[in-house]
Each structure stands twice: as structure tokens, then as C-alpha cells.
Coordinates of N, CA and C in Angstrom, one line a residue:
Chain A
D415 N -41.1 -2.6 -33.5 CA -40.4 -2.0 -34.6 C -39.0 -2.4 -34.6
A416 N -38.5 -3.2 -35.6 CA -37.1 -3.7 -35.6 C -36.2 -2.7 -36.4
G417 N -36.7 -1.6 -36.8 CA -35.8 -0.6 -37.4 C -35.3 -1.0 -38.7
I418 N -36.1 -1.6 -39.6 CA -35.7 -2.0 -40.9 C -36.3 -1.0 -42.0
T419 N -35.5 -0.5 -42.8 CA -36.0 0.3 -43.9 C -35.5 -0.2 -45.2
Q420 N -36.3 -0.2 -46.3 CA -35.9 -0.6 -47.6 C -36.0 0.6 -48.5
S421 N -35.1 0.7 -49.5 CA -35.1 1.7 -50.5 C -34.6 1.2 -51.8
P422 N -35.2 1.7 -52.9 CA -36.4 2.5 -53.0 C -37.6 1.7 -52.7
R423 N -38.7 2.3 -52.4 CA -39.9 1.5 -52.1 C -40.6 1.2 -53.4
H424 N -40.4 2.0 -54.4 CA -41.0 1.7 -55.8 C -40.0 2.1 -56.8
K425 N -39.9 1.2 -57.8 CA -38.9 1.5 -58.9 C -39.4 0.9 -60.2
V426 N -39.4 1.7 -61.3 CA -39.7 1.2 -62.6 C -38.4 1.3 -63.4
T427 N -38.0 0.3 -64.1 CA -36.8 0.3 -64.9 C -37.0 -0.4 -66.2
E428 N -36.0 -0.4 -67.0 CA -36.1 -1.1 -68.3 C -35.2 -2.3 -68.3
T429 N -35.6 -3.3 -69.1 CA -34.8 -4.5 -69.2 C -33.4 -4.2 -69.6
G430 N -32.5 -4.9 -68.9 CA -31.1 -4.7 -69.1 C -30.4 -3.7 -68.3
T431 N -31.1 -3.0 -67.5 CA -30.5 -2.0 -66.6 C -30.1 -2.6 -65.3
P432 N -29.1 -2.1 -64.6 CA -28.8 -2.6 -63.3 C -29.7 -1.9 -62.2
V433 N -30.0 -2.7 -61.2 CA -30.8 -2.1 -60.1 C -30.3 -2.6 -58.8
T434 N -30.2 -1.7 -57.8 CA -29.8 -2.1 -56.5 C -30.9 -1.7 -55.5
L435 N -31.2 -2.7 -54.7 CA -32.2 -2.4 -53.6 C -31.4 -2.5 -52.3
R436 N -31.7 -1.5 -51.4 CA -31.0 -1.5 -50.1 C -31.9 -1.8 -48.9
C437 N -31.3 -2.6 -48.0 CA -32.0 -2.9 -46.8 C -31.1 -2.4 -45.6
H438 N -31.7 -1.6 -44.8 CA -30.9 -1.0 -43.7 C -31.6 -1.3 -42.4
Q439 N -30.8 -1.7 -41.4 CA -31.3 -2.0 -40.1 C -30.5 -1.2 -39.1
T440 N -31.2 -1.0 -38.0 CA -30.6 -0.1 -36.9 C -30.1 -0.9 -35.7
E441 N -30.3 -2.2 -35.7 CA -30.1 -3.0 -34.5 C -29.0 -4.0 -34.5
N442 N -28.2 -4.0 -35.5 CA -27.0 -4.8 -35.5 C -27.3 -6.3 -35.5
H443 N -28.4 -6.7 -36.1 CA -28.7 -8.2 -36.1 C -27.8 -8.9 -37.1
R444 N -27.5 -10.1 -36.8 CA -26.6 -10.8 -37.6 C -27.2 -11.3 -39.0
Y445 N -28.4 -11.9 -38.8 CA -29.0 -12.5 -40.0 C -29.9 -11.5 -40.7
M446 N -29.7 -11.4 -42.0 CA -30.6 -10.6 -42.9 C -30.9 -11.4 -44.1
Y447 N -32.1 -11.2 -44.7 CA -32.6 -12.0 -45.8 C -33.2 -11.1 -46.9
W448 N -33.1 -11.6 -48.1 CA -33.9 -11.0 -49.2 C -34.8 -12.0 -49.8
Y449 N -36.1 -11.6 -49.8 CA -37.2 -12.5 -50.4 C -37.8 -11.8 -51.6
R450 N -38.4 -12.6 -52.5 CA -39.3 -12.0 -53.4 C -40.7 -12.6 -53.3
Q451 N -41.7 -11.9 -53.5 CA -43.1 -12.3 -53.4 C -43.8 -12.2 -54.7
D452 N -44.3 -13.3 -55.2 CA -45.0 -13.2 -56.5 C -46.3 -14.0 -56.3
P453 N -47.4 -13.6 -57.0 CA -48.7 -14.3 -56.9 C -48.5 -15.8 -57.3
G454 N -49.0 -16.7 -56.5 CA -48.9 -18.1 -56.7 C -47.7 -18.8 -56.3
H455 N -46.7 -18.0 -55.8 CA -45.4 -18.5 -55.3 C -45.2 -18.3 -53.9
G456 N -45.9 -17.4 -53.3 CA -45.5 -17.0 -51.9 C -44.2 -16.4 -51.8
L457 N -43.6 -16.4 -50.6 CA -42.3 -15.8 -50.4 C -41.2 -16.8 -50.7
R458 N -40.2 -16.3 -51.5 CA -39.1 -17.2 -51.9 C -37.8 -16.5 -51.6
L459 N -36.9 -17.2 -51.0 CA -35.6 -16.7 -50.5 C -34.6 -16.5 -51.7
I460 N -34.1 -15.3 -51.8 CA -33.1 -15.0 -52.9 C -31.7 -15.2 -52.4
H461 N -31.3 -14.5 -51.3 CA -30.0 -14.6 -50.7 C -30.2 -14.3 -49.2
Y462 N -29.3 -14.7 -48.4 CA -29.3 -14.3 -47.0 C -27.8 -14.1 -46.6
S463 N -27.7 -13.4 -45.4 CA -26.4 -13.1 -44.9 C -26.4 -13.4 -43.4
Y464 N -25.3 -14.0 -42.9 CA -25.1 -14.3 -41.5 C -24.0 -13.5 -40.9
G465 N -23.6 -12.5 -41.6 CA -22.6 -11.6 -41.0 C -22.0 -10.8 -42.1
V466 N -21.1 -9.8 -41.7 CA -20.4 -9.0 -42.7 C -19.6 -9.9 -43.6
K467 N -19.9 -9.7 -44.9 CA -19.2 -10.4 -46.0 C -19.5 -11.9 -46.0
D468 N -20.5 -12.3 -45.2 CA -20.9 -13.7 -45.2 C -22.3 -13.8 -45.8
T469 N -22.4 -14.4 -47.0 CA -23.7 -14.5 -47.6 C -23.8 -15.9 -48.2
D470 N -25.0 -16.3 -48.5 CA -25.3 -17.6 -49.1 C -26.5 -17.5 -50.0
K471 N -26.7 -18.4 -50.9 CA -27.8 -18.4 -51.9 C -29.0 -19.0 -51.3
G472 N -30.1 -18.5 -51.8 CA -31.4 -19.1 -51.5 C -31.9 -19.9 -52.7
E473 N -33.2 -20.1 -52.7 CA -33.8 -21.0 -53.8 C -33.9 -20.3 -55.1
V474 N -33.9 -19.0 -55.2 CA -34.1 -18.3 -56.5 C -33.0 -17.2 -56.7
S475 N -31.8 -17.6 -56.6 CA -30.7 -16.7 -56.6 C -30.2 -16.3 -58.0
D476 N -30.5 -17.0 -59.0 CA -30.0 -16.7 -60.3 C -30.4 -15.3 -60.8
G477 N -29.4 -14.5 -61.2 CA -29.7 -13.2 -61.7 C -29.6 -12.1 -60.6
Y478 N -29.3 -12.6 -59.4 CA -29.2 -11.6 -58.3 C -27.8 -11.8 -57.6
S479 N -27.3 -10.7 -57.1 CA -26.1 -10.8 -56.2 C -26.4 -9.9 -55.0
V480 N -25.6 -10.2 -54.0 CA -25.8 -9.4 -52.7 C -24.4 -9.0 -52.2
S481 N -24.5 -8.0 -51.3 CA -23.3 -7.6 -50.6 C -23.6 -7.1 -49.3
R482 N -22.7 -7.4 -48.3 CA -22.9 -6.8 -47.0 C -21.6 -6.4 -46.4
S483 N -21.2 -5.2 -46.6 CA -19.9 -4.7 -46.2 C -20.0 -4.1 -44.8
K484 N -21.2 -3.8 -44.3 CA -21.5 -3.3 -43.0 C -22.6 -4.1 -42.4
T485 N -22.6 -4.2 -41.1 CA -23.7 -5.0 -40.4 C -25.1 -4.5 -40.8
E486 N -25.2 -3.2 -40.8 CA -26.5 -2.6 -41.0 C -27.1 -2.5 -42.4
D487 N -26.3 -2.8 -43.4 CA -26.7 -2.7 -44.8 C -26.6 -4.0 -45.5
F488 N -27.6 -4.4 -46.2 CA -27.6 -5.6 -47.1 C -28.2 -5.2 -48.4
L489 N -27.4 -5.3 -49.4 CA -27.7 -4.8 -50.7 C -28.1 -5.9 -51.7
L490 N -29.1 -5.8 -52.4 CA -29.5 -6.8 -53.5 C -29.4 -6.1 -54.8
T491 N -28.6 -6.7 -55.7 CA -28.3 -6.1 -57.0 C -28.8 -7.1 -58.1
L492 N -29.5 -6.5 -59.1 CA -29.9 -7.1 -60.3 C -28.9 -6.5 -61.4
E493 N -28.0 -7.3 -61.8 CA -26.9 -6.8 -62.7 C -27.5 -6.3 -64.0
S494 N -28.5 -7.1 -64.5 CA -29.2 -6.8 -65.8 C -30.6 -7.2 -65.7
A495 N -31.5 -6.3 -65.3 CA -32.9 -6.6 -64.9 C -33.6 -7.2 -66.1
T496 N -34.4 -8.2 -65.8 CA -35.3 -8.8 -66.8 C -36.8 -8.7 -66.3
S497 N -37.7 -8.9 -67.2 CA -39.1 -8.8 -66.9 C -39.5 -9.8 -65.8
S498 N -38.9 -10.9 -65.8 CA -39.2 -12.0 -64.8 C -38.8 -11.6 -63.4
Q499 N -38.1 -10.5 -63.3 CA -37.7 -10.0 -61.9 C -38.6 -8.9 -61.4
T500 N -39.7 -8.7 -62.2 CA -40.7 -7.8 -61.7 C -41.4 -8.5 -60.5
S501 N -41.4 -7.8 -59.4 CA -41.8 -8.5 -58.1 C -41.9 -7.5 -57.0
V502 N -42.3 -8.0 -55.9 CA -42.2 -7.2 -54.6 C -41.1 -7.9 -53.8
Y503 N -40.1 -7.1 -53.4 CA -38.9 -7.6 -52.7 C -39.0 -7.2 -51.2
F504 N -38.8 -8.2 -50.4 CA -38.9 -7.9 -48.9 C -37.5 -8.3 -48.3
C505 N -37.1 -7.4 -47.5 CA -35.9 -7.7 -46.6 C -36.4 -8.1 -45.3
A506 N -35.7 -9.0 -44.6 CA -36.1 -9.4 -43.3 C -34.8 -9.6 -42.4
I507 N -35.0 -9.4 -41.1 CA -34.0 -9.8 -40.2 C -34.5 -10.8 -39.2
S508 N -33.6 -11.5 -38.6 CA -34.0 -12.5 -37.6 C -33.4 -12.1 -36.2
R509 N -34.3 -11.9 -35.3 CA -33.9 -11.5 -33.9 C -34.4 -12.5 -32.9
T510 N -33.5 -13.2 -32.3 CA -33.9 -14.3 -31.4 C -34.9 -15.3 -32.0
G511 N -34.7 -15.5 -33.3 CA -35.5 -16.5 -34.0 C -36.7 -15.8 -34.6
E512 N -37.2 -14.7 -34.1 CA -38.4 -14.0 -34.6 C -38.0 -13.2 -35.9
L513 N -38.9 -13.2 -36.8 CA -38.7 -12.5 -38.1 C -39.3 -11.1 -38.1
F514 N -38.6 -10.1 -38.6 CA -39.1 -8.8 -38.8 C -38.8 -8.4 -40.3
F515 N -39.9 -7.9 -40.9 CA -39.8 -7.6 -42.3 C -39.8 -6.1 -42.6
G516 N -39.1 -5.7 -43.6 CA -39.2 -4.4 -44.2 C -40.5 -4.2 -44.9
E517 N -40.8 -3.0 -45.3 CA -42.1 -2.7 -45.9 C -42.2 -3.1 -47.4
G518 N -41.1 -3.6 -47.9 CA -41.2 -4.1 -49.3 C -40.8 -3.0 -50.3
S519 N -40.2 -3.5 -51.4 CA -39.8 -2.7 -52.6 C -40.5 -3.3 -53.8
R520 N -41.3 -2.5 -54.4 CA -42.0 -2.9 -55.6 C -41.2 -2.6 -56.9
L521 N -40.7 -3.6 -57.6 CA -39.9 -3.3 -58.8 C -40.6 -3.8 -60.0
T522 N -40.7 -2.9 -61.0 CA -41.3 -3.2 -62.3 C -40.2 -3.1 -63.3
V523 N -40.0 -4.2 -64.1 CA -39.1 -4.2 -65.2 C -39.8 -4.2 -66.5
L524 N -39.7 -3.2 -67.3 CA -40.5 -3.1 -68.5 C -39.7 -3.6 -69.7
Chain B
K649 N -38.1 -34.1 -48.8 CA -38.1 -32.7 -49.2 C -38.9 -31.9 -48.1
N650 N -38.3 -30.7 -47.8 CA -39.0 -29.9 -46.8 C -40.1 -29.1 -47.5
E651 N -41.3 -29.4 -47.1 CA -42.5 -28.7 -47.6 C -43.5 -28.3 -46.6
V652 N -44.2 -27.2 -46.9 CA -45.2 -26.6 -46.1 C -46.4 -26.4 -46.9
E653 N -47.6 -26.9 -46.4 CA -48.8 -26.8 -47.0 C -49.8 -26.1 -46.1
Q654 N -50.5 -25.2 -46.7 CA -51.6 -24.4 -45.9 C -52.9 -24.7 -46.5
S655 N -53.9 -24.7 -45.6 CA -55.3 -24.8 -46.1 C -56.2 -24.1 -45.2
P656 N -57.3 -23.5 -45.7 CA -57.6 -23.4 -47.1 C -56.8 -22.3 -47.8
Q657 N -56.8 -22.2 -49.1 CA -56.1 -21.2 -49.8 C -56.9 -19.8 -49.6
N658 N -58.2 -19.9 -49.6 CA -59.1 -18.8 -49.5 C -60.1 -19.1 -48.5
L659 N -60.5 -18.1 -47.7 CA -61.5 -18.3 -46.7 C -62.3 -17.0 -46.5
T660 N -63.6 -17.1 -46.6 CA -64.5 -16.0 -46.4 C -65.5 -16.3 -45.3
A661 N -65.6 -15.4 -44.4 CA -66.5 -15.6 -43.2 C -67.2 -14.4 -42.8
Q662 N -68.2 -14.5 -42.0 CA -68.9 -13.3 -41.4 C -68.3 -12.9 -40.2
E663 N -68.4 -11.6 -39.9 CA -67.9 -11.0 -38.7 C -68.4 -11.8 -37.5
G664 N -67.5 -12.1 -36.6 CA -67.8 -12.8 -35.3 C -67.6 -14.3 -35.4
E665 N -67.4 -14.8 -36.6 CA -67.1 -16.3 -36.7 C -65.7 -16.7 -36.1
F666 N -65.6 -17.9 -35.7 CA -64.4 -18.5 -35.3 C -63.6 -19.0 -36.5
I667 N -62.4 -18.6 -36.7 CA -61.6 -18.9 -37.9 C -60.5 -19.9 -37.6
T668 N -60.3 -20.9 -38.4 CA -59.1 -21.8 -38.3 C -58.4 -21.9 -39.6
I669 N -57.1 -21.7 -39.6 CA -56.2 -21.8 -40.7 C -55.2 -22.9 -40.4
N670 N -55.0 -23.8 -41.3 CA -54.2 -25.0 -41.0 C -52.8 -25.0 -41.8
C671 N -51.8 -25.6 -41.2 CA -50.5 -25.6 -41.8 C -49.9 -27.0 -41.5
S672 N -49.5 -27.7 -42.5 CA -48.9 -29.0 -42.3 C -47.5 -29.0 -42.9
Y673 N -46.6 -29.7 -42.3 CA -45.2 -29.7 -42.8 C -44.7 -31.1 -42.9
S674 N -43.6 -31.3 -43.6 CA -43.3 -32.7 -44.1 C -42.4 -33.4 -43.1
V675 N -41.5 -32.8 -42.5 CA -40.5 -33.4 -41.6 C -40.3 -32.6 -40.3
G676 N -39.4 -33.0 -39.4 CA -39.3 -32.3 -38.2 C -38.8 -30.9 -38.3
I677 N -39.3 -30.1 -37.4 CA -39.0 -28.6 -37.5 C -38.3 -28.2 -36.2
S678 N -37.6 -27.1 -36.3 CA -37.1 -26.4 -35.1 C -38.1 -25.3 -34.6
A679 N -38.8 -24.7 -35.5 CA -39.7 -23.6 -35.2 C -40.7 -23.4 -36.3
L680 N -41.9 -22.9 -36.0 CA -42.9 -22.6 -37.0 C -43.3 -21.1 -36.7
H681 N -43.4 -20.4 -37.8 CA -43.9 -19.0 -37.7 C -45.2 -18.8 -38.4
W682 N -46.0 -17.9 -37.8 CA -47.2 -17.4 -38.4 C -47.1 -15.9 -38.7
L683 N -47.4 -15.6 -39.9 CA -47.2 -14.2 -40.4 C -48.5 -13.6 -40.9
Q684 N -48.7 -12.3 -40.9 CA -49.9 -11.7 -41.4 C -49.5 -10.6 -42.4
Q685 N -50.2 -10.5 -43.5 CA -49.9 -9.5 -44.5 C -51.3 -8.9 -44.9
H686 N -51.5 -7.6 -44.6 CA -52.7 -6.9 -45.1 C -52.5 -6.5 -46.5
P687 N -53.6 -6.4 -47.3 CA -53.5 -6.0 -48.7 C -52.6 -4.8 -48.9
G688 N -51.7 -5.0 -49.8 CA -50.8 -3.9 -50.1 C -49.8 -3.5 -49.0
G689 N -49.8 -4.3 -48.0 CA -49.0 -3.9 -46.8 C -47.8 -4.8 -46.6
G690 N -47.2 -4.5 -45.5 CA -46.0 -5.3 -45.1 C -46.4 -6.6 -44.4
I691 N -45.4 -7.3 -44.0 CA -45.5 -8.6 -43.4 C -45.2 -8.4 -41.9
V692 N -46.1 -9.0 -41.1 CA -45.9 -8.9 -39.6 C -45.8 -10.2 -39.0
S693 N -44.9 -10.5 -38.1 CA -44.8 -11.7 -37.4 C -45.8 -11.8 -36.3
L694 N -46.7 -12.9 -36.3 CA -47.7 -13.0 -35.3 C -47.1 -13.9 -34.2
F695 N -46.6 -15.1 -34.5 CA -46.2 -16.0 -33.6 C -45.0 -16.8 -34.1
M696 N -44.1 -17.2 -33.1 CA -43.1 -18.2 -33.4 C -43.3 -19.3 -32.3
L697 N -43.4 -20.5 -32.7 CA -43.6 -21.6 -31.7 C -43.0 -22.8 -32.1
S698 N -42.5 -23.6 -31.2 CA -41.9 -24.9 -31.4 C -42.7 -26.0 -30.7
S699 N -43.6 -25.7 -29.8 CA -44.4 -26.7 -29.1 C -45.6 -25.9 -28.5
G700 N -46.7 -26.7 -28.2 CA -47.8 -26.2 -27.4 C -48.6 -25.2 -28.1
K701 N -48.8 -24.1 -27.4 CA -49.9 -23.1 -27.8 C -49.4 -21.7 -27.4
K702 N -49.7 -20.7 -28.2 CA -49.5 -19.3 -27.8 C -50.7 -18.5 -28.1
K703 N -51.0 -17.5 -27.3 CA -52.2 -16.6 -27.5 C -51.8 -15.2 -27.4
H704 N -52.4 -14.4 -28.3 CA -52.2 -13.0 -28.3 C -53.5 -12.3 -28.7
G705 N -54.2 -11.8 -27.7 CA -55.5 -11.2 -28.0 C -56.4 -12.2 -28.5
R706 N -57.0 -12.0 -29.7 CA -58.0 -12.9 -30.2 C -57.3 -14.0 -31.1
L707 N -56.0 -14.0 -31.2 CA -55.3 -15.0 -32.0 C -54.7 -16.0 -31.1
I708 N -54.8 -17.3 -31.6 CA -54.2 -18.4 -30.9 C -53.5 -19.3 -31.9
A709 N -52.3 -19.7 -31.6 CA -51.6 -20.6 -32.5 C -51.2 -21.9 -31.7
T710 N -51.5 -23.0 -32.3 CA -51.2 -24.3 -31.7 C -50.3 -25.1 -32.6
I711 N -49.5 -26.0 -32.1 CA -48.7 -26.9 -32.9 C -48.7 -28.3 -32.3
N712 N -48.8 -29.3 -33.2 CA -48.8 -30.7 -32.7 C -47.6 -31.3 -33.4
I713 N -46.5 -31.5 -32.7 CA -45.3 -32.0 -33.2 C -45.4 -33.4 -33.8
Q714 N -46.1 -34.2 -33.1 CA -46.3 -35.6 -33.6 C -47.0 -35.7 -35.0
E715 N -48.0 -34.8 -35.1 CA -48.8 -34.8 -36.3 C -48.3 -33.9 -37.4
K716 N -47.2 -33.2 -37.0 CA -46.6 -32.2 -38.0 C -47.6 -31.2 -38.5
H717 N -48.3 -30.6 -37.6 CA -49.5 -29.7 -38.0 C -49.6 -28.6 -37.0
S718 N -49.9 -27.4 -37.6 CA -50.1 -26.2 -36.7 C -51.4 -25.6 -37.2
S719 N -52.1 -24.9 -36.3 CA -53.3 -24.2 -36.6 C -53.2 -22.8 -36.1
L720 N -53.8 -21.8 -36.8 CA -54.0 -20.5 -36.3 C -55.5 -20.2 -36.2
H721 N -55.9 -19.8 -35.0 CA -57.3 -19.6 -34.8 C -57.5 -18.1 -34.5
I722 N -58.6 -17.6 -35.0 CA -59.0 -16.2 -34.7 C -60.4 -16.3 -34.1
T723 N -60.6 -15.8 -32.9 CA -61.9 -15.8 -32.2 C -62.6 -14.4 -32.5
A724 N -63.9 -14.4 -32.5 CA -64.6 -13.2 -32.7 C -64.1 -12.4 -33.9
S725 N -64.0 -13.0 -35.0 CA -63.3 -12.3 -36.2 C -64.0 -11.0 -36.5
H726 N -63.1 -10.1 -37.1 CA -63.5 -8.8 -37.4 C -63.0 -8.4 -38.8
P727 N -63.7 -7.5 -39.5 CA -63.2 -7.2 -40.9 C -61.7 -6.8 -40.9
R728 N -61.2 -6.2 -39.9 CA -59.8 -5.8 -39.9 C -58.8 -7.0 -39.8
D729 N -59.4 -8.2 -39.6 CA -58.6 -9.4 -39.6 C -58.4 -9.9 -41.1
S730 N -59.1 -9.3 -42.0 CA -58.9 -9.6 -43.4 C -57.5 -9.4 -43.8
A731 N -56.8 -10.5 -44.3 CA -55.4 -10.4 -44.6 C -55.0 -11.7 -45.2
V732 N -53.7 -11.8 -45.6 CA -53.2 -13.1 -46.0 C -52.4 -13.6 -44.8
Y733 N -52.6 -14.8 -44.4 CA -51.9 -15.4 -43.3 C -50.9 -16.5 -43.8
I734 N -49.7 -16.4 -43.4 CA -48.6 -17.3 -44.0 C -48.0 -18.1 -42.8
C735 N -47.8 -19.4 -43.0 CA -47.0 -20.1 -42.1 C -45.6 -20.4 -42.7
A736 N -44.6 -20.5 -41.9 CA -43.3 -20.8 -42.4 C -42.6 -21.7 -41.4
A737 N -41.9 -22.7 -41.9 CA -41.2 -23.6 -41.0 C -39.7 -23.6 -41.2
L738 N -39.0 -23.6 -40.0 CA -37.6 -23.8 -40.0 C -37.3 -25.3 -39.7
F739 N -36.9 -26.0 -40.8 CA -36.7 -27.4 -40.6 C -35.4 -27.7 -39.8
Q740 N -35.4 -28.8 -39.1 CA -34.3 -29.2 -38.3 C -33.0 -29.3 -39.2
G741 N -32.0 -28.7 -38.8 CA -30.7 -28.8 -39.5 C -30.6 -27.8 -40.6
A742 N -31.7 -27.0 -40.9 CA -31.7 -26.0 -41.9 C -31.5 -24.6 -41.4
Q743 N -31.0 -23.7 -42.2 CA -30.9 -22.3 -41.8 C -31.9 -21.4 -42.4
K744 N -32.7 -22.0 -43.4 CA -33.7 -21.1 -44.1 C -35.1 -21.6 -43.9
L745 N -36.0 -20.6 -43.8 CA -37.4 -20.9 -43.7 C -38.0 -21.4 -45.0
V746 N -39.0 -22.3 -44.9 CA -39.8 -22.7 -46.0 C -41.2 -22.1 -45.8
F747 N -41.7 -21.4 -46.7 CA -43.0 -20.7 -46.6 C -44.2 -21.5 -47.2
G748 N -45.3 -21.5 -46.6 CA -46.5 -21.9 -47.2 C -47.0 -20.9 -48.2
Q749 N -48.0 -21.2 -49.0 CA -48.5 -20.3 -50.1 C -49.4 -19.2 -49.5
G750 N -49.8 -19.4 -48.3 CA -50.6 -18.3 -47.7 C -52.1 -18.7 -47.8
T751 N -52.9 -18.1 -46.8 CA -54.3 -18.2 -46.8 C -54.9 -16.8 -46.8
R752 N -55.7 -16.6 -47.9 CA -56.4 -15.2 -48.0 C -57.7 -15.3 -47.2
L753 N -57.7 -14.5 -46.1 CA -58.9 -14.5 -45.3 C -59.7 -13.2 -45.5
T754 N -61.0 -13.3 -45.7 CA -61.8 -12.1 -45.9 C -63.0 -12.2 -44.9
I755 N -63.1 -11.2 -44.0 CA -64.2 -11.2 -43.0 C -65.2 -10.1 -43.4
N756 N -66.4 -10.5 -43.7 CA -67.4 -9.6 -44.1 C -68.2 -9.1 -42.9
P757 N -68.6 -7.8 -42.9 CA -69.3 -7.2 -41.8 C -70.7 -7.8 -41.8

């Protein structure tokens, strides 16, 4: 158990509303990642962080922003949610190269 | 281009059968990961390897660097092994993993 929790685990929202997903870790790992998982696409990297205030884009970053003001928290924000952002979002950390995932956050945008 | 291909996409077998899932990648890698995801569940890391072979219980992962190929084997398969298995490669010089599409394994009793 790498001590990763995601919140909320489930959320239904309407198009155009802002949404923030939170990833919290208890072990002070440097690298944290946000992925989305969709049928037919597998896991795709949205953004990642390699330290406090150090973030970079992944392959599907449009429409998403992130922030990491503390080592333990990595926030993913959808400024104005769209139906195409309906997905399951996974946070992950890297510890000595090994990956540990959160339980996922299922977001539905109506 | 950094690419990862898995085969088969879907695999159905009977309990007790020996299972092999394949993963091929396009260029040199630093590490390759095998992950497991049960239906509706989270994602668990099974193996991380950069050479040779690793074993954990009934699961064995191998990698052939020259052939750019890795396999995940399950011996004496059981219905609880039913899950999606995902390989992911960290390509040399890169900081981000590239994921395969996953293999959906169903083991019937």
C-alpha cells in the first residue's frame, strides 16, 4: 500500500462547470501522475509532477490544469468540463521506478 | 515513435491452462511494467523489469531486450486471474510511460 487516496471517487457534473480532483499521498514521493482511462484508448497521461510547483504536460493535457503546492497533494482541474472529459481518472506515484495507482475517480459530464 | 503493442486483445481460457500475454515495443527501453486491473477495480503493479525474468507466485514475466519483446505468463490459471493486463514501457531518455491497450483475460471454471 503506497498510501494514495483520490477524491472524489465518483462525480456527476454538468458541461461548463469547473471540477477539481485531488490526489493525496502519504509517503512524500517526488513523481506524481494523472492519467485518464477510456475504452479503446488505454491509459493516457494528462499531466505529471516531479516536485512541488514542478509540473509538465502529458499527451492529453488540453482542457486540464494541475497544481502541486505541497508534496503530498496533486490536484487536477477541469476549468470548464466537457462531455469528452467523461472518464475514469487515475492518480499514480512512482517509487523507485515502481508504479502505485490510486483507486480511480469516475467523472461523468452531462 | 515510441509505441507499445499487446497481443492478444482478448483471451478466454479454461481454469488450469497456461496463459501467455505478449508485449512488443518499438525502440530501446529503460524499464517495462506489467499491471493488472480487475473489473471495476484499481490498477496494481505486478512487475517492473529491465532484463531477464521475474517470478511472483504463479506469475512470470520475461523480457528479451534484443527482440524488444516481453511476455507475461500465468501458470495453473484460476478464475480470479480474470482481469485486464497492461504492459507499459519507459523508453530510454523519456520520463513518461507509454501504455499498451491491455489484454482482457477471462478464465472460465
